[in-house]
Short mmCIF file of C-alpha atoms in Angstrom, two decimals:
data_model
loop_
_atom_site.label_atom_id
_atom_site.label_comp_id
_atom_site.label_asym_id
_atom_site.label_seq_id
_atom_site.Cartn_x
_atom_site.Cartn_y
_atom_site.Cartn_z
CA MET A 136 110.11 110.19 113.72
CA PHE A 137 110.24 109.42 109.94
CA THR A 138 112.21 110.64 106.92
CA GLY A 139 109.30 111.01 104.29
CA ILE A 140 110.49 107.96 102.23
CA VAL A 141 107.49 105.76 101.65
CA SER A 142 108.19 102.02 102.21
CA ASP A 143 104.71 100.67 101.25
CA ILE A 144 101.44 101.62 99.80
CA GLY A 145 98.69 100.34 102.23
CA GLU A 146 94.98 99.91 101.82
CA ILE A 147 92.03 100.38 104.02
CA VAL A 148 90.16 97.08 104.36
CA SER A 149 87.73 98.11 107.08
CA VAL A 150 86.29 101.25 108.86
CA ASP A 151 84.59 101.14 112.10
CA PRO A 152 83.58 103.59 114.91
CA GLY A 153 86.33 103.95 117.49
CA GLY A 154 86.21 103.58 121.27
CA LYS A 155 84.91 107.16 121.76
CA ALA A 156 82.19 109.02 119.95
CA GLY A 157 83.77 110.64 116.66
CA ASP A 158 86.70 108.42 116.65
CA ARG A 159 87.28 105.81 113.98
CA ARG A 160 89.08 102.57 113.76
CA PHE A 161 90.80 101.67 110.55
CA VAL A 162 92.36 98.12 109.48
CA ILE A 163 95.13 98.52 107.07
CA ALA A 164 96.52 95.99 104.67
CA THR A 165 100.27 96.20 104.13
CA ARG A 166 103.18 94.15 102.71
CA HIS A 167 105.36 94.90 105.79
CA ASP A 168 106.32 92.02 107.95
CA MET A 169 104.25 92.89 111.07
CA ALA A 170 105.86 90.24 113.29
CA PRO A 171 108.75 92.50 114.59
CA ILE A 172 106.42 95.47 115.08
CA ALA A 173 105.30 96.10 118.58
CA ILE A 174 101.73 97.01 119.71
CA GLY A 175 102.05 100.59 120.49
CA ALA A 176 104.58 101.33 117.64
CA SER A 177 104.06 104.26 115.38
CA ILE A 178 103.50 104.05 111.58
CA ALA A 179 103.18 106.96 109.43
CA CYS A 180 99.86 106.72 107.34
CA SER A 181 99.85 109.42 104.63
CA GLY A 182 101.81 111.66 106.81
CA CYS A 183 99.98 111.05 109.94
CA CYS A 184 101.79 109.24 112.82
CA LEU A 185 99.28 106.56 114.17
CA THR A 186 99.67 104.09 116.97
CA VAL A 187 99.43 100.27 116.18
CA VAL A 188 96.64 98.83 118.53
CA GLU A 189 96.21 95.44 116.79
CA LYS A 190 98.16 93.62 114.24
CA GLY A 191 98.15 90.37 112.10
CA ALA A 192 99.64 88.89 109.10
CA GLY A 193 99.73 91.61 106.55
CA ARG A 194 97.58 94.01 108.26
CA PHE A 195 97.36 96.29 111.33
CA THR A 196 94.72 98.39 113.22
CA VAL A 197 94.82 102.03 114.23
CA GLU A 198 92.31 104.14 116.02
CA VAL A 199 92.17 107.86 115.10
CA SER A 200 90.63 110.46 117.23
CA ALA A 201 87.99 112.95 116.09
CA GLU A 202 90.49 115.73 116.56
CA SER A 203 92.89 114.04 114.07
CA LEU A 204 89.95 113.40 111.57
CA ASP A 205 89.21 117.02 111.80
CA LYS A 206 92.86 118.19 111.05
CA THR A 207 93.79 115.89 108.43
CA HIS A 208 92.10 114.13 105.42
CA LEU A 209 91.93 110.91 107.14
CA GLY A 210 88.14 111.38 107.70
CA ASP A 211 87.98 110.96 103.74
CA TRP A 212 89.37 107.36 104.11
CA THR A 213 86.98 104.59 103.02
CA VAL A 214 87.37 100.76 102.25
CA GLY A 215 89.77 100.67 99.45
CA SER A 216 91.46 104.08 100.13
CA ARG A 217 95.21 103.65 99.27
CA LEU A 218 97.86 105.40 101.73
CA ASN A 219 101.52 105.92 101.99
CA LEU A 220 103.07 103.98 104.86
CA GLU A 221 106.55 104.51 106.58
CA LEU A 222 107.77 102.66 109.65
CA SER A 223 109.29 104.94 112.33
CA LEU A 224 113.00 105.71 111.89
CA LYS A 225 115.69 103.72 113.91
CA LEU A 226 118.97 105.37 115.06
CA GLY A 227 121.52 104.65 112.44
CA ASP A 228 119.06 104.53 109.40
CA GLU A 229 119.74 106.42 106.45
CA LEU A 230 118.06 109.77 106.22
CA GLY A 231 117.02 109.57 102.55
CA GLY A 232 114.43 112.49 102.86
CA HIS A 233 114.21 115.08 105.75
CA LEU A 234 113.13 114.60 109.33
CA VAL A 235 109.43 114.31 109.48
CA TYR A 236 107.40 114.10 112.70
CA GLY A 237 104.13 112.72 111.45
CA HIS A 238 102.37 115.71 112.93
CA VAL A 239 100.25 117.09 110.10
CA ASP A 240 100.12 120.73 110.07
CA GLY A 241 97.04 121.21 107.77
CA VAL A 242 95.29 120.00 104.69
CA GLY A 243 96.12 121.46 101.18
CA ARG A 244 94.90 120.50 97.89
CA ILE A 245 96.30 119.69 94.34
CA VAL A 246 95.78 122.55 92.01
CA SER A 247 97.41 121.16 88.75
CA MET A 248 99.43 118.30 87.55
CA THR A 249 101.38 118.94 84.31
CA PRO A 250 103.77 116.47 82.50
CA GLU A 251 107.33 117.71 82.25
CA GLY A 252 109.65 115.14 80.59
CA GLY A 253 109.85 112.21 82.78
CA SER A 254 108.44 113.78 85.75
CA VAL A 255 105.07 115.59 86.64
CA ARG A 256 104.85 119.17 87.88
CA PHE A 257 102.50 119.26 90.82
CA VAL A 258 101.06 122.53 92.15
CA PHE A 259 99.71 122.42 95.65
CA GLU A 260 97.74 125.10 97.57
CA ALA A 261 98.47 125.43 101.28
CA PRO A 262 96.28 127.07 103.84
CA PRO A 263 97.35 130.73 104.33
CA GLU A 264 98.61 130.01 107.76
CA LEU A 265 100.94 127.31 106.52
CA ALA A 266 102.02 128.88 103.18
CA ARG A 267 104.50 131.22 104.99
CA PHE A 268 106.54 128.25 106.06
CA VAL A 269 106.97 126.93 102.66
CA ALA A 270 110.18 128.10 100.80
CA ALA A 271 111.83 127.55 97.43
CA LYS A 272 114.29 124.79 97.72
CA GLY A 273 112.99 123.85 101.19
CA SER A 274 111.50 120.48 102.27
CA VAL A 275 107.90 119.68 102.63
CA ALA A 276 105.98 116.50 103.46
CA ILE A 277 102.93 115.75 101.38
CA ASP A 278 100.86 112.76 102.49
CA GLY A 279 104.02 111.72 104.16
CA ILE A 280 106.19 111.89 101.17
CA SER A 281 109.46 114.05 101.40
CA LEU A 282 109.59 116.53 98.49
CA THR A 283 111.55 119.53 97.59
CA VAL A 284 109.82 122.77 96.83
CA ASN A 285 110.68 124.25 93.33
CA GLU A 286 108.88 127.51 93.60
CA VAL A 287 106.37 129.43 95.80
CA ASP A 288 103.67 131.73 94.38
CA GLY A 289 101.36 133.09 97.12
CA ASN A 290 99.71 130.33 98.85
CA CYS A 291 100.76 127.86 96.05
CA PHE A 292 104.07 125.98 95.55
CA GLY A 293 105.26 123.53 92.94
CA VAL A 294 107.26 120.32 93.02
CA ASN A 295 108.36 117.92 90.35
CA VAL A 296 107.63 114.33 91.19
CA ILE A 297 109.72 111.82 89.23
CA SER A 298 108.19 108.56 87.79
CA HIS A 299 109.66 106.36 90.55
CA THR A 300 108.15 108.48 93.14
CA GLN A 301 104.82 108.24 91.38
CA ALA A 302 105.11 104.50 91.04
CA VAL A 303 105.90 103.83 94.77
CA THR A 304 103.60 106.38 96.45
CA THR A 305 99.89 107.39 96.03
CA LEU A 306 100.85 110.47 93.87
CA GLY A 307 100.71 108.14 90.82
CA GLN A 308 96.89 107.81 91.49
CA THR A 309 95.98 111.46 92.64
CA ARG A 310 93.67 113.90 90.88
CA VAL A 311 93.36 117.63 90.56
CA GLY A 312 91.37 118.99 93.54
CA GLN A 313 92.40 116.12 95.91
CA ARG A 314 93.07 116.82 99.44
CA VAL A 315 96.55 116.37 100.93
CA ASN A 316 98.12 116.28 104.29
CA LEU A 317 100.80 118.89 104.73
CA GLU A 318 103.71 118.92 107.16
CA VAL A 319 105.91 121.96 106.88
CA ASP A 320 109.69 121.83 107.81
CA MET A 321 110.22 122.01 111.58
CA LEU A 322 113.16 124.38 111.22
CA ALA A 323 110.77 126.81 109.51
CA ARG A 324 108.47 126.71 112.40
CA TYR A 325 111.01 127.43 114.97
CA VAL A 326 112.63 130.32 112.92
CA ALA A 327 109.02 131.88 112.64
CA ARG A 328 108.53 131.43 116.35
CA LEU A 329 111.75 133.08 117.14
CA LEU A 330 111.02 135.96 114.98
CA GLU A 331 107.61 136.43 116.52
CA HIS A 332 109.26 136.43 120.11
CA GLN A 333 111.86 139.10 118.93
CA LYS A 334 109.09 141.42 117.95
CA LYS A 335 107.62 141.46 121.50
#
């Protein structure tokens, strides 16, 4: 479990085939101290919870299944790709964002980026099946970043990203049209499921 507060920007240093056909193996450079992080630990990588299978000084290795590559934008990663990293939450840690599970619900895209004072107004488009879970003033995780939704218009929603967030996450280097991993708020999913059940 995570909070959507990015703790490092990692970089892909190698990409190789994984153990099974269609899988991929990524080596990721990080500023995190890997010594206390156990093999088998979870790290959120641009919003996707991945398992550390190998580690070394300033780097760790993950294997990503063909299913995960298909359901996220991890299949776009190449050597030099930068990604948001967050170590898993420990009991007693401050919840600076919102509860994020690292289970990507789908892939959206950046529709526009407009400067507004000291921030940038991002508009994202969500897949239709996810758009119904996004609510004004609710939470959403975009590439693993906890953000507050300003407004919703059909399948699109807007958020304001302050300069600090741009500096410490990959949102500072994004472009219009870029694909992003989306994780909607867990509460919204359960409310929708309960409503579906009541209709039956």
